[in-house]
Amino acid sequence: MAEKAIRMQATTLPTHSPANPSQEEETRPLAPGLYLVSTPIGNLEDITLRALRILAFADRIACEDTRQSHKLLHHHGIATPTVSLHAHNEGDRTPELLAELAQGARIAVISDAGTPGISDPGMHLTSAAIAAGIPVHPIPGPNAALTALVASGLPVERFAFHGFLPEKAGARRTQLEYLARSSDKATLLFYEAPHRILDTLSDLATLWPQARVVVARELTKLHEEFLRGTAAELRQTLAARERVRGEIVLLLETGGQPPEPQAQTIAARVTELMASESLNEKDALKRAARERNLGKSEAYRELQRERGKR
């Protein structure tokens, strides 16, 4: 307990008067269980007093990347032992942590940034803990998607978060086409990597040419930036830069109207895809077929009919 007291003092948390009802919680020993602790997405000041208390008094902190987490913990003077918990070892690590939790341990889970489980590790362990009857406590705090949403200027009454889009171009386009056909009026949110943002914006420009789009980059950091416009406009802006850097949240306002690529002939669409995305004719025809919900053979026959009319 003396060690815990030293660690807690290092966080320099403010004291409370006896009249403050939170005083009892702050001085009461931390209850056993799993704690999902949200951490800053860029600015180290964006962490709650409760989160600092949990991290200081936990028996162990499970981190997505211990090296990254140590920067935060060191900044706030927290010396709680850490263990890695990431996408590649969560399945193997879970039984070990569950055994400790079953013995009354207090284990905190943090990701590199934001809320554990939101496109980050933590949900496998959380589900296992719940199944084992172990208390799970959410400690709210920063989240990149919601931070971007509230400052985007797009509607917040109805929104849907879809995490990272698929890395491969065909799978990404298929998912976006599905969303274009099925979405009601809502704001869609995605995480995207800097090296894929131009290709993704090209897809959005085809499927939602007039929709309002926002690129939120490096949120809460020194070079925080919001770009607003159509997908084509934002692609042009970013393509003019030598390099696109940083963490990106991509937001799109949909209107529930499906795209209408059928207004363009298959032959014209194949030619367009070959020119704009450097696809060969076979891959361009596959893409055009998916856009029209056609089988490859049917799309090929249509292509030949259109070319025969020339």
CSV table of N, CA, C and O in Angstrom, one decimal, residues 197-198 200-215 228-238 250 252:
chain,number,residue,atom,x,y,z
A,197,ILE,N,-5.6,7.7,-48.2
A,197,ILE,CA,-6.7,8.7,-48.1
A,197,ILE,C,-7.1,9.2,-49.5
A,197,ILE,O,-8.2,9.4,-49.8
A,198,LEU,N,-6.1,9.3,-50.4
A,198,LEU,CA,-6.4,9.8,-51.8
A,198,LEU,C,-7.3,8.8,-52.5
A,198,LEU,O,-8.2,9.2,-53.2
A,200,THR,N,-9.3,6.5,-51.2
A,200,THR,CA,-10.6,6.5,-50.6
A,200,THR,C,-11.4,7.7,-51.0
A,200,THR,O,-12.6,7.6,-51.3
A,201,LEU,N,-10.8,8.9,-51.1
A,201,LEU,CA,-11.6,10.1,-51.5
A,201,LEU,C,-12.0,9.9,-53.0
A,201,LEU,O,-13.1,10.4,-53.3
A,202,SER,N,-11.2,9.3,-53.8
A,202,SER,CA,-11.6,9.0,-55.2
A,202,SER,C,-12.9,8.2,-55.2
A,202,SER,O,-13.8,8.4,-56.0
A,203,ASP,N,-12.9,7.1,-54.4
A,203,ASP,CA,-14.1,6.3,-54.3
A,203,ASP,C,-15.4,7.1,-53.8
A,203,ASP,O,-16.4,7.0,-54.4
A,204,LEU,N,-15.2,7.9,-52.8
A,204,LEU,CA,-16.3,8.8,-52.3
A,204,LEU,C,-16.7,9.7,-53.4
A,204,LEU,O,-17.9,10.0,-53.5
A,205,ALA,N,-15.8,10.3,-54.2
A,205,ALA,CA,-16.2,11.2,-55.2
A,205,ALA,C,-17.1,10.6,-56.3
A,205,ALA,O,-17.9,11.2,-56.8
A,206,THR,N,-16.8,9.3,-56.5
A,206,THR,CA,-17.6,8.6,-57.5
A,206,THR,C,-19.0,8.2,-56.9
A,206,THR,O,-20.0,8.4,-57.6
A,207,LEU,N,-19.0,7.8,-55.7
A,207,LEU,CA,-20.3,7.3,-55.1
A,207,LEU,C,-21.2,8.4,-54.6
A,207,LEU,O,-22.4,8.4,-54.6
A,208,TRP,N,-20.5,9.5,-54.0
A,208,TRP,CA,-21.2,10.6,-53.4
A,208,TRP,C,-20.6,11.9,-53.9
A,208,TRP,O,-20.0,12.7,-53.2
A,209,PRO,N,-20.8,12.2,-55.2
A,209,PRO,CA,-20.1,13.4,-55.8
A,209,PRO,C,-20.4,14.7,-55.2
A,209,PRO,O,-19.6,15.6,-55.2
A,210,GLN,N,-21.6,14.9,-54.6
A,210,GLN,CA,-22.1,16.2,-54.1
A,210,GLN,C,-22.1,16.2,-52.6
A,210,GLN,O,-22.4,17.2,-52.0
A,211,ALA,N,-21.8,15.1,-51.9
A,211,ALA,CA,-21.9,15.0,-50.5
A,211,ALA,C,-20.8,15.9,-49.8
A,211,ALA,O,-19.7,16.1,-50.3
A,212,ARG,N,-21.2,16.4,-48.6
A,212,ARG,CA,-20.2,17.1,-47.7
A,212,ARG,C,-19.3,16.1,-47.1
A,212,ARG,O,-19.8,15.1,-46.5
A,213,VAL,N,-18.0,16.3,-47.2
A,213,VAL,CA,-17.0,15.4,-46.6
A,213,VAL,C,-16.1,16.2,-45.7
A,213,VAL,O,-15.8,17.4,-46.0
A,214,VAL,N,-15.6,15.6,-44.7
A,214,VAL,CA,-14.6,16.3,-43.8
A,214,VAL,C,-13.4,15.3,-43.6
A,214,VAL,O,-13.6,14.1,-43.3
A,215,VAL,N,-12.2,15.9,-43.7
A,215,VAL,CA,-11.0,15.1,-43.3
A,215,VAL,C,-10.5,15.8,-42.0
A,215,VAL,O,-10.1,17.0,-42.0
A,228,ARG,N,-12.8,20.7,-45.3
A,228,ARG,CA,-14.2,20.5,-45.5
A,228,ARG,C,-14.5,20.8,-47.0
A,228,ARG,O,-14.0,21.8,-47.6
A,229,GLY,N,-15.4,20.0,-47.6
A,229,GLY,CA,-15.7,20.2,-49.0
A,229,GLY,C,-16.3,18.9,-49.6
A,229,GLY,O,-16.6,18.0,-48.9
A,230,THR,N,-16.3,18.8,-50.9
A,230,THR,CA,-16.7,17.6,-51.6
A,230,THR,C,-15.4,16.7,-51.6
A,230,THR,O,-14.3,17.1,-51.4
A,231,ALA,N,-15.7,15.4,-51.8
A,231,ALA,CA,-14.6,14.4,-51.8
A,231,ALA,C,-13.5,14.8,-52.9
A,231,ALA,O,-12.3,14.7,-52.7
A,232,ALA,N,-14.0,15.3,-54.1
A,232,ALA,CA,-13.1,15.6,-55.2
A,232,ALA,C,-12.3,16.9,-54.8
A,232,ALA,O,-11.1,16.9,-55.1
A,233,GLU,N,-12.9,17.8,-54.1
A,233,GLU,CA,-12.2,19.0,-53.7
A,233,GLU,C,-11.1,18.7,-52.6
A,233,GLU,O,-10.0,19.2,-52.7
A,234,LEU,N,-11.4,17.8,-51.7
A,234,LEU,CA,-10.5,17.5,-50.7
A,234,LEU,C,-9.3,16.6,-51.3
A,234,LEU,O,-8.2,16.7,-50.8
A,235,ARG,N,-9.7,15.8,-52.2
A,235,ARG,CA,-8.6,15.0,-52.8
A,235,ARG,C,-7.6,15.9,-53.6
A,235,ARG,O,-6.4,15.7,-53.5
A,236,GLN,N,-8.2,16.9,-54.3
A,236,GLN,CA,-7.3,17.8,-55.0
A,236,GLN,C,-6.4,18.5,-54.0
A,236,GLN,O,-5.2,18.7,-54.3
A,237,THR,N,-6.9,19.0,-52.9
A,237,THR,CA,-6.1,19.7,-51.9
A,237,THR,C,-5.0,18.8,-51.3
A,237,THR,O,-3.9,19.2,-51.3
A,238,LEU,N,-5.3,17.6,-51.0
A,238,LEU,CA,-4.3,16.7,-50.4
A,238,LEU,C,-3.3,16.2,-51.4
A,238,LEU,O,-2.1,16.0,-51.1
A,250,LEU,N,-12.2,10.3,-41.3
A,250,LEU,CA,-12.9,10.7,-42.5
A,250,LEU,C,-14.4,10.7,-42.2
A,250,LEU,O,-14.9,9.7,-41.8
A,252,LEU,N,-18.4,11.7,-43.7
A,252,LEU,CA,-19.2,11.8,-44.9
A,252,LEU,C,-20.7,12.0,-44.5
A,252,LEU,O,-21.2,11.2,-43.7
